[in-house]
XYZ file of C-alpha atoms in Angstrom:
544
model
C -4.534 -29.378 15.021
C -3.359 -25.767 14.660
C -5.164 -23.298 12.440
C -3.138 -20.537 11.214
C -5.805 -17.471 9.974
C -4.418 -15.097 7.536
C -6.209 -11.863 6.124
C -4.483 -12.037 2.707
C -4.543 -15.399 0.454
C -0.858 -13.978 -0.635
C 0.472 -13.765 2.795
C -1.182 -17.061 3.314
C 0.738 -19.292 1.232
C 3.720 -17.610 2.049
C 3.203 -18.044 5.519
C 2.414 -21.633 4.587
C 5.360 -22.517 2.645
C 7.593 -20.683 5.266
C 6.704 -22.867 8.111
C 6.461 -26.451 6.030
C 4.780 -27.661 3.125
C 1.958 -26.930 1.192
C -0.181 -29.708 0.176
C -2.852 -29.665 -3.154
C -3.870 -31.664 -5.645
C -1.763 -34.771 -4.374
C 1.424 -32.517 -4.759
C 3.751 -30.742 -1.748
C 4.833 -27.242 -2.450
C 7.932 -25.349 -0.788
C 8.709 -21.538 -0.273
C 11.302 -21.830 -2.930
C 7.838 -22.980 -5.097
C 6.372 -19.674 -5.086
C 9.409 -18.491 -6.818
C 8.699 -20.328 -9.632
C 5.534 -18.216 -11.242
C 3.615 -21.115 -13.159
C 3.965 -23.374 -9.336
C 2.745 -20.305 -7.375
C -0.445 -19.920 -10.063
C -1.625 -23.369 -9.176
C -1.584 -22.267 -5.885
C -3.240 -19.434 -6.528
C -5.886 -20.746 -8.760
C -6.500 -23.545 -5.598
C -6.854 -20.619 -3.218
C -9.479 -19.091 -5.149
C -11.802 -21.839 -5.026
C -11.023 -22.830 -1.140
C -11.126 -21.310 1.798
C -8.047 -23.043 3.458
C -4.712 -25.482 2.861
C -3.059 -28.038 4.539
C 0.124 -27.652 5.972
C 2.670 -30.222 7.067
C 4.801 -28.145 10.111
C 7.721 -31.128 10.595
C 5.337 -33.555 12.245
C 2.432 -31.471 12.877
C -0.808 -30.835 10.623
C -2.081 -27.497 10.321
C -4.771 -25.667 8.209
C -4.090 -22.151 6.865
C -7.077 -20.360 5.923
C -7.403 -16.397 4.727
C -10.603 -13.562 4.644
C -9.665 -11.459 1.586
C -10.248 -8.593 3.942
C -13.010 -7.370 6.230
C -15.472 -10.858 7.395
C -18.268 -8.404 9.255
C -19.686 -4.882 8.437
C -21.292 -2.435 11.330
C -25.287 -2.438 11.021
C -26.765 -0.051 9.717
C -28.878 2.691 11.416
C -32.355 1.231 11.054
C -31.221 -2.198 11.953
C -31.030 -0.632 15.523
C -34.282 0.514 15.754
C -36.911 1.310 12.569
C -37.370 4.717 14.566
C -33.730 5.714 12.184
C -35.270 4.497 9.171
C -36.599 7.788 8.358
C -33.660 10.606 8.109
C -34.937 13.235 10.602
C -33.509 15.432 13.155
C -36.074 14.953 15.772
C -34.747 10.982 16.407
C -31.019 11.289 15.338
C -28.646 11.405 16.452
C -28.171 8.172 17.239
C -26.012 6.973 20.426
C -26.025 3.045 20.650
C -24.166 1.595 23.507
C -22.246 -0.572 21.526
C -21.449 -0.942 18.128
C -23.269 -4.193 16.502
C -21.497 -6.403 13.907
C -22.576 -8.907 11.163
C -21.510 -10.758 9.014
C -21.031 -9.680 5.261
C -23.540 -10.715 2.729
C -20.964 -11.104 0.149
C -18.754 -13.215 2.740
C -21.535 -15.404 4.343
C -20.293 -18.623 2.596
C -16.913 -18.093 3.100
C -17.602 -17.671 6.911
C -19.402 -20.527 7.100
C -16.568 -22.809 6.258
C -13.895 -20.560 8.057
C -16.274 -21.053 11.138
C -16.490 -24.827 11.108
C -12.628 -25.162 10.733
C -12.179 -22.752 14.178
C -14.662 -25.214 15.761
C -13.143 -28.329 14.999
C -13.081 -30.661 17.904
C -9.156 -31.897 16.964
C -8.262 -28.114 16.905
C -6.002 -26.835 20.293
C -4.852 -23.541 18.846
C -5.863 -20.797 16.527
C -3.094 -18.320 15.445
C -3.809 -14.688 14.249
C -1.565 -13.906 11.084
C -3.417 -10.538 10.167
C -1.553 -7.477 10.311
C 0.256 -6.586 13.525
C -1.649 -3.375 14.122
C -4.878 -2.420 15.670
C -7.044 -2.847 12.861
C -5.315 -6.411 12.253
C -6.108 -7.679 15.663
C -9.630 -6.370 15.477
C -10.359 -8.290 12.516
C -9.462 -11.038 13.772
C -11.424 -10.194 16.589
C -14.514 -9.617 15.005
C -14.176 -13.309 13.173
C -13.109 -15.237 16.168
C -15.969 -13.959 17.669
C -18.942 -14.233 15.052
C -17.465 -18.095 14.713
C -18.107 -18.413 18.386
C -14.557 -19.954 19.166
C -13.600 -20.555 22.102
C -10.164 -22.131 21.619
C -6.825 -20.638 22.800
C -5.296 -18.190 20.348
C -1.900 -16.626 19.935
C -0.721 -13.593 17.806
C 2.254 -13.155 15.484
C 4.446 -10.535 14.774
C 4.990 -10.187 11.109
C 7.776 -7.440 9.911
C 7.960 -9.459 6.375
C 6.951 -12.296 4.421
C 10.367 -13.364 4.197
C 10.840 -17.486 5.353
C 13.264 -16.385 8.012
C 10.983 -13.617 9.503
C 7.999 -16.014 9.335
C 9.610 -18.721 10.912
C 11.059 -16.639 13.631
C 7.813 -14.500 14.142
C 5.927 -18.197 14.704
C 8.375 -19.173 17.382
C 7.793 -15.928 18.905
C 3.910 -16.084 18.906
C 2.617 -14.363 22.434
C -1.189 -15.378 23.796
C -3.733 -13.582 22.899
C -4.871 -12.318 26.397
C -1.825 -9.983 26.028
C -3.468 -8.296 23.123
C -6.926 -7.650 24.859
C -6.515 -3.575 25.341
C -5.100 -3.607 21.844
C -8.801 -5.072 20.773
C -10.239 -2.886 23.098
C -8.341 0.215 21.348
C -9.777 -1.042 17.905
C -13.436 -1.522 18.726
C -13.356 2.144 20.334
C -12.201 3.610 17.525
C -14.371 1.774 15.223
C -17.430 2.800 17.447
C -16.492 6.326 17.414
C -15.940 6.524 13.599
C -19.432 4.939 13.495
C -21.244 7.511 15.578
C -19.097 10.512 14.095
C -19.919 9.497 10.432
C -23.391 8.346 10.871
C -24.654 11.252 12.766
C -22.984 13.693 10.893
C -23.921 12.481 7.705
C -27.321 12.453 8.335
C -27.289 16.156 9.912
C -25.283 17.379 6.865
C -27.725 15.654 4.342
C -31.063 16.784 5.999
C -29.340 20.471 6.312
C -28.326 21.208 2.852
C -30.236 18.831 0.459
C -32.009 20.345 -2.316
C -35.062 18.758 -2.188
C -36.047 18.168 1.450
C -39.067 15.930 0.268
C -36.713 13.483 -0.466
C -35.668 13.383 3.061
C -37.846 10.480 4.464
C -36.713 7.964 1.204
C -32.754 8.516 1.580
C -30.757 5.108 2.241
C -27.157 5.152 2.452
C -25.523 4.904 -0.756
C -28.247 7.621 -2.569
C -26.656 10.432 -4.458
C -28.371 12.771 -2.171
C -26.119 11.791 0.844
C -23.719 13.779 1.912
C -21.131 11.731 3.683
C -19.025 12.862 6.567
C -16.215 11.065 8.090
C -13.306 11.463 10.235
C -10.627 11.243 7.983
C -12.170 12.823 4.805
C -13.558 15.897 6.254
C -10.192 17.040 7.307
C -8.377 16.005 4.264
C -10.863 17.761 2.468
C -10.737 21.171 4.365
C -6.938 21.207 3.564
C -7.716 20.969 -0.085
C -10.529 23.533 -0.218
C -7.966 25.891 2.175
C -5.228 25.067 -0.059
C -7.482 26.124 -3.248
C -9.023 29.392 -1.576
C -4.861 30.564 -1.254
C -4.445 29.410 -5.186
C -7.554 31.294 -6.338
C -6.597 34.617 -4.388
C -2.722 34.338 -5.006
C -1.605 37.461 -6.696
C 2.058 37.169 -8.384
C 4.123 39.941 -8.022
C 7.707 40.672 -9.347
C 10.494 41.091 -6.397
C 13.704 42.326 -7.557
C 17.413 41.868 -6.335
C 20.690 43.467 -7.911
C 23.676 41.204 -8.835
C 27.005 43.100 -9.401
C 30.135 42.268 -10.926
C 33.263 42.584 -8.665
C 36.813 42.286 -10.329
C 39.583 41.534 -7.943
C 42.852 42.137 -10.736
C 42.446 39.620 -13.259
C 39.503 37.617 -11.394
C 35.658 38.276 -11.986
C 33.064 37.120 -9.423
C 29.509 38.153 -8.647
C 27.926 39.626 -5.303
C 24.345 40.016 -4.781
C 23.116 42.912 -2.761
C 22.157 41.372 0.467
C 18.520 42.664 1.401
C 18.015 40.172 3.893
C 13.897 39.700 4.416
C 13.204 43.073 2.599
C 11.256 42.474 -0.502
C 11.601 45.172 -2.844
C 9.022 45.334 -6.003
C 10.172 47.999 -7.205
C 13.083 47.995 -10.385
C 14.232 51.985 -9.974
C 14.601 51.161 -5.959
C 17.687 49.001 -7.050
C 18.899 51.268 -10.115
C 19.371 54.534 -7.398
C 21.053 51.774 -4.847
C 23.230 50.714 -7.669
C 24.363 53.883 -8.895
C 25.744 55.177 -5.933
C 28.544 51.820 -5.367
C 29.342 51.616 -8.897
C 33.230 51.848 -9.301
C 33.475 51.770 -5.740
C 36.593 49.545 -4.235
C 35.295 47.165 -1.179
C 36.884 45.331 1.378
C 35.909 41.561 1.657
C 35.775 39.619 4.588
C 34.964 35.871 4.299
C 33.438 33.549 7.032
C 34.348 29.845 6.883
C 32.068 26.894 8.176
C 31.741 23.362 8.024
C 28.388 21.754 7.275
C 27.688 18.531 7.778
C 24.325 17.199 7.061
C 23.146 13.704 8.401
C 22.755 11.161 5.829
C 18.400 10.408 5.777
C 16.696 8.294 7.454
C 15.234 4.879 6.392
C 11.509 5.400 4.901
C 8.134 4.502 6.149
C 4.694 4.902 4.667
C 4.459 8.613 4.966
C 8.320 9.532 3.725
C 8.368 6.849 0.757
C 4.524 8.517 -0.612
C 5.723 12.192 -0.208
C 9.154 10.936 -2.524
C 7.023 8.817 -4.412
C 4.752 11.724 -5.148
C 6.868 13.972 -6.036
C 9.369 12.452 -8.531
C 6.515 10.139 -9.997
C 3.057 12.095 -9.385
C 2.227 8.471 -7.766
C -0.919 8.687 -5.522
C -1.253 7.678 -2.084
C -3.272 4.496 -2.597
C -1.454 3.439 -5.652
C 1.820 3.603 -3.209
C -0.240 1.428 -1.056
C -1.480 -0.751 -3.226
C 2.127 -1.214 -4.805
C 4.060 -1.876 -1.312
C 1.262 -4.152 -0.496
C 1.769 -6.316 -3.880
C 5.821 -5.948 -2.789
C 5.180 -7.222 0.622
C 2.786 -10.273 -0.877
C 5.852 -11.413 -3.128
C 8.359 -11.093 -0.491
C 10.250 -8.367 -1.621
C 10.013 -5.585 1.271
C 8.689 -5.493 4.726
C 5.632 -4.353 6.456
C 4.963 -1.440 4.596
C 2.154 0.171 7.025
C 4.692 1.674 9.490
C 5.723 4.478 11.154
C 8.808 4.153 12.182
C 12.353 5.355 10.161
C 14.671 2.867 12.191
C 15.940 -0.479 12.972
C 16.212 -2.672 15.702
C 19.818 -2.872 16.854
C 19.854 -6.608 16.701
C 19.022 -6.265 12.847
C 22.163 -4.934 11.621
C 23.783 -8.468 9.836
C 20.117 -8.786 8.549
C 19.977 -5.352 7.023
C 23.236 -5.744 4.707
C 22.092 -9.147 3.963
C 18.662 -7.577 2.356
C 21.087 -5.398 0.512
C 23.262 -8.060 -0.595
C 20.009 -10.149 -1.640
C 19.073 -7.532 -3.995
C 18.470 -8.903 -7.381
C 21.703 -6.965 -9.642
C 20.319 -6.375 -12.538
C 18.542 -3.162 -12.447
C 18.908 0.642 -12.585
C 20.530 0.562 -8.715
C 23.247 -2.456 -9.291
C 26.028 0.205 -9.480
C 24.839 2.089 -6.670
C 25.513 -1.649 -4.360
C 28.346 -2.183 -5.902
C 29.651 1.123 -4.922
C 28.064 1.512 -1.489
C 27.691 -1.697 0.504
C 29.708 -0.970 3.442
C 32.936 -3.123 4.220
C 35.503 -3.454 6.728
C 37.550 -0.072 5.178
C 33.849 1.782 5.209
C 32.281 2.006 8.413
C 28.544 1.577 8.677
C 26.621 4.301 9.837
C 24.511 3.175 12.605
C 22.369 6.021 13.374
C 18.894 4.015 11.573
C 19.479 1.319 14.607
C 17.700 2.065 17.602
C 15.210 0.310 19.661
C 13.867 3.117 21.388
C 12.429 4.589 18.030
C 11.046 1.396 16.812
C 7.138 1.109 17.290
C 5.163 -1.604 16.541
C 6.899 -2.157 13.151
C 10.029 -1.361 11.846
C 10.950 1.104 8.919
C 10.607 -0.643 5.662
C 13.471 -2.476 3.905
C 13.953 -5.058 1.589
C 13.755 -8.685 2.695
C 16.417 -11.104 3.117
C 15.010 -13.481 0.239
C 17.625 -13.867 -2.258
C 15.748 -12.102 -5.528
C 16.659 -13.273 -9.007
C 16.902 -10.883 -12.292
C 14.034 -12.399 -13.916
C 11.959 -11.717 -10.603
C 12.696 -8.355 -10.603
C 12.009 -8.008 -14.100
C 8.664 -9.329 -13.665
C 7.514 -6.733 -11.506
C 5.783 -3.824 -12.971
C 7.376 -0.646 -13.613
C 5.760 1.002 -10.611
C 6.571 -1.756 -8.562
C 10.654 -1.300 -9.472
C 10.059 2.515 -9.253
C 9.047 1.726 -5.717
C 11.174 -0.869 -4.821
C 14.287 0.641 -6.333
C 13.958 3.691 -4.152
C 13.367 1.627 -0.920
C 16.614 0.194 -1.688
C 18.348 3.952 -2.892
C 17.403 5.032 0.866
C 18.636 2.285 2.488
C 22.065 2.546 0.928
C 21.761 6.550 1.720
C 21.135 5.475 5.221
C 24.222 4.024 6.008
C 27.410 5.613 4.043
C 29.059 8.442 5.852
C 27.489 12.148 6.008
C 27.544 14.797 3.630
C 30.310 17.124 4.548
C 30.421 20.757 3.281
C 32.677 23.666 3.337
C 30.667 27.093 3.424
C 32.276 30.139 2.749
C 30.373 33.285 3.133
C 31.951 36.203 1.301
C 30.429 39.727 2.736
C 31.204 43.888 2.132
C 30.438 46.797 1.903
C 30.012 49.498 -0.381
C 28.630 53.396 1.111
C 26.713 51.653 3.286
C 25.081 48.743 0.775
C 25.732 45.626 2.143
C 26.436 42.667 -0.624
C 27.092 39.052 0.059
C 27.636 35.379 -1.878
C 28.305 32.487 -0.645
C 30.196 29.567 -2.207
C 30.178 25.808 -1.035
C 32.885 23.201 -1.515
C 31.773 19.561 -0.946
C 34.285 18.052 1.144
C 32.691 14.580 1.762
C 29.748 13.499 -1.009
C 28.554 11.004 1.515
C 24.982 10.220 0.684
C 24.634 13.098 -1.872
C 26.822 10.579 -4.021
C 23.597 8.465 -4.679
C 21.136 11.590 -5.536
C 21.254 11.726 -9.196
C 21.376 15.435 -9.192
C 23.333 18.719 -7.214
C 26.492 16.876 -7.126
C 29.180 19.704 -7.948
C 31.574 18.438 -10.914
C 34.977 18.121 -10.985
C 35.423 21.158 -13.373
C 33.263 23.100 -11.484
C 34.810 22.749 -8.254
C 38.195 23.916 -9.535
C 36.362 27.127 -11.061
C 35.090 28.051 -7.369
C 38.453 27.045 -5.896
C 40.217 29.560 -8.251
C 37.490 32.349 -7.091
C 38.028 31.501 -3.134
C 42.346 31.464 -3.664
C 41.511 35.280 -5.572
C 39.343 36.887 -3.024
C 42.567 35.829 -0.679
C 44.762 38.044 -2.364
C 45.054 41.080 -0.232
C 47.100 43.053 -2.322
C 44.788 43.285 -5.270
C 41.880 46.287 -5.578
C 38.839 44.915 -5.607
C 36.007 47.150 -7.078
C 32.647 46.786 -8.164
C 32.735 46.861 -12.066
C 28.900 46.715 -13.490
C 25.536 46.619 -12.249
C 23.423 43.166 -13.537
C 19.738 43.167 -13.048
C 18.147 40.021 -11.824
C 14.397 39.599 -12.034
C 12.539 37.538 -9.643
C 9.370 35.964 -9.733
C 8.428 34.920 -5.913
C 4.828 34.233 -4.200
C 3.005 36.120 -1.644
C 4.092 35.329 2.300
C 1.266 32.816 1.985
C 3.241 30.669 -0.592
C 6.764 31.038 0.763
C 6.278 27.441 3.162
C 4.451 24.814 1.946
C 3.007 22.882 4.826
C 2.653 19.067 4.781
C 0.455 17.699 8.116
C 0.783 14.121 8.869
C 0.111 11.980 12.040
C 0.370 15.437 13.649
C 3.448 16.647 12.240
C 4.564 19.194 10.447
C 7.307 19.065 7.422
C 8.370 22.883 6.531
C 9.733 23.252 3.076
C 11.438 26.623 2.612
C 11.918 28.279 -0.464
C 16.152 28.260 -0.218
C 18.087 29.558 -3.163
C 21.513 29.054 -3.016
C 24.246 30.844 -4.523
C 27.255 29.064 -6.069
């Protein structure tokens, strides 16, 4: 007998159905049955009333159980010693030699049933099917230890809940002994989080409480408590710092001059090339302009080919950044939506930091694209963008060395029908389409542009203009904006041609003033800090 333990019941039923057949209510269900909403509802109702299901894998019988999250919790301070019951700095900080845990009061009955399954005499192997990360491994091990189970255990690495990936993961499961360091890492992080949280929470509450008489009666969760956590405090600090910058920000008007330049019958514009100079007085530019209006110019032109690489696939951070900017979704909502899509078999494991795929996944990747339901706003993109023999695949995203515990977020190879896609919420559809769109962008050719820098000078006043021609749209073809239309391209081509005529005088005919409103220097760059990496987004103005 094999026992499989999963964290979520949605994952458990997909794992069970992918490996064999589920037996409930004197009926059997297969993986294909999960695509039927009514049949999946029957299985879900059974799971809500029970802690395990029977699965037939070939000739082998197996049981699969689920915990629906953490089944244990850390002891409170006073459970270590009565001395910590009163929050007083004379007794704190508390530094236990090890973090002790117990079964969560709300999970006692569920734990009792799972424990009895784990310790059945006919069980030969226990399989850890929790999320393949430090936290998932620790949750399983704490359950395994609290149940006092001594059966040999193995672990599977599930990149997605497609039937193909599930079967592959179970064939390649590895013995638990290989994950002892991962377990210790999880215990250490949890222990340090506990020490950091409990001791600094006590210190901040005692120091800043408005009613010192209440200190001896404070309990965890009390409204008087000022909680401190390893993650929440740095985040709160960033919010406070940004809020102070906004509150103290003083907006100023900055100016630049735009000149109308005549070259024969063609007129185009050039700007004063102020570099990094900030001009906050209009009269400064007026004086400058008076000295060059009507002057002849000699124009030089520099050409440069710019190739911008196609974007990498999404990891959770980049997907969150994209969806927050486009739809205003919160990080928590995005995580919940991704987990829903994973549980429904639409996408791979979302909590990943990698933006690459293993080199062996090239065909799986293309199959995943072909499995996307052809009834959405991305249908036309799919038809036009999936590579064929005439358009080589951009292979930058396939790199074994840059794949961490999990690869980038992609769709699964499970063929999805139109009705299954339409059954998703609008928010889930938006997340799914963002992932598909990025998959397409990552494999099409790079965007290639021809950049012309037009330079001139009149009475020592430098002038400049930039004209950019798109040679190959590449991945930008899949963007909904910033694609230069054919009409605009033709107009710029005429401008380019005119500037190359040497026998026509070029003069500055007229001054046009441009009023720009810019932020002070602190706001010129917006810094996003994530996983120790800074992403800078600068205010880059392009003149076309």
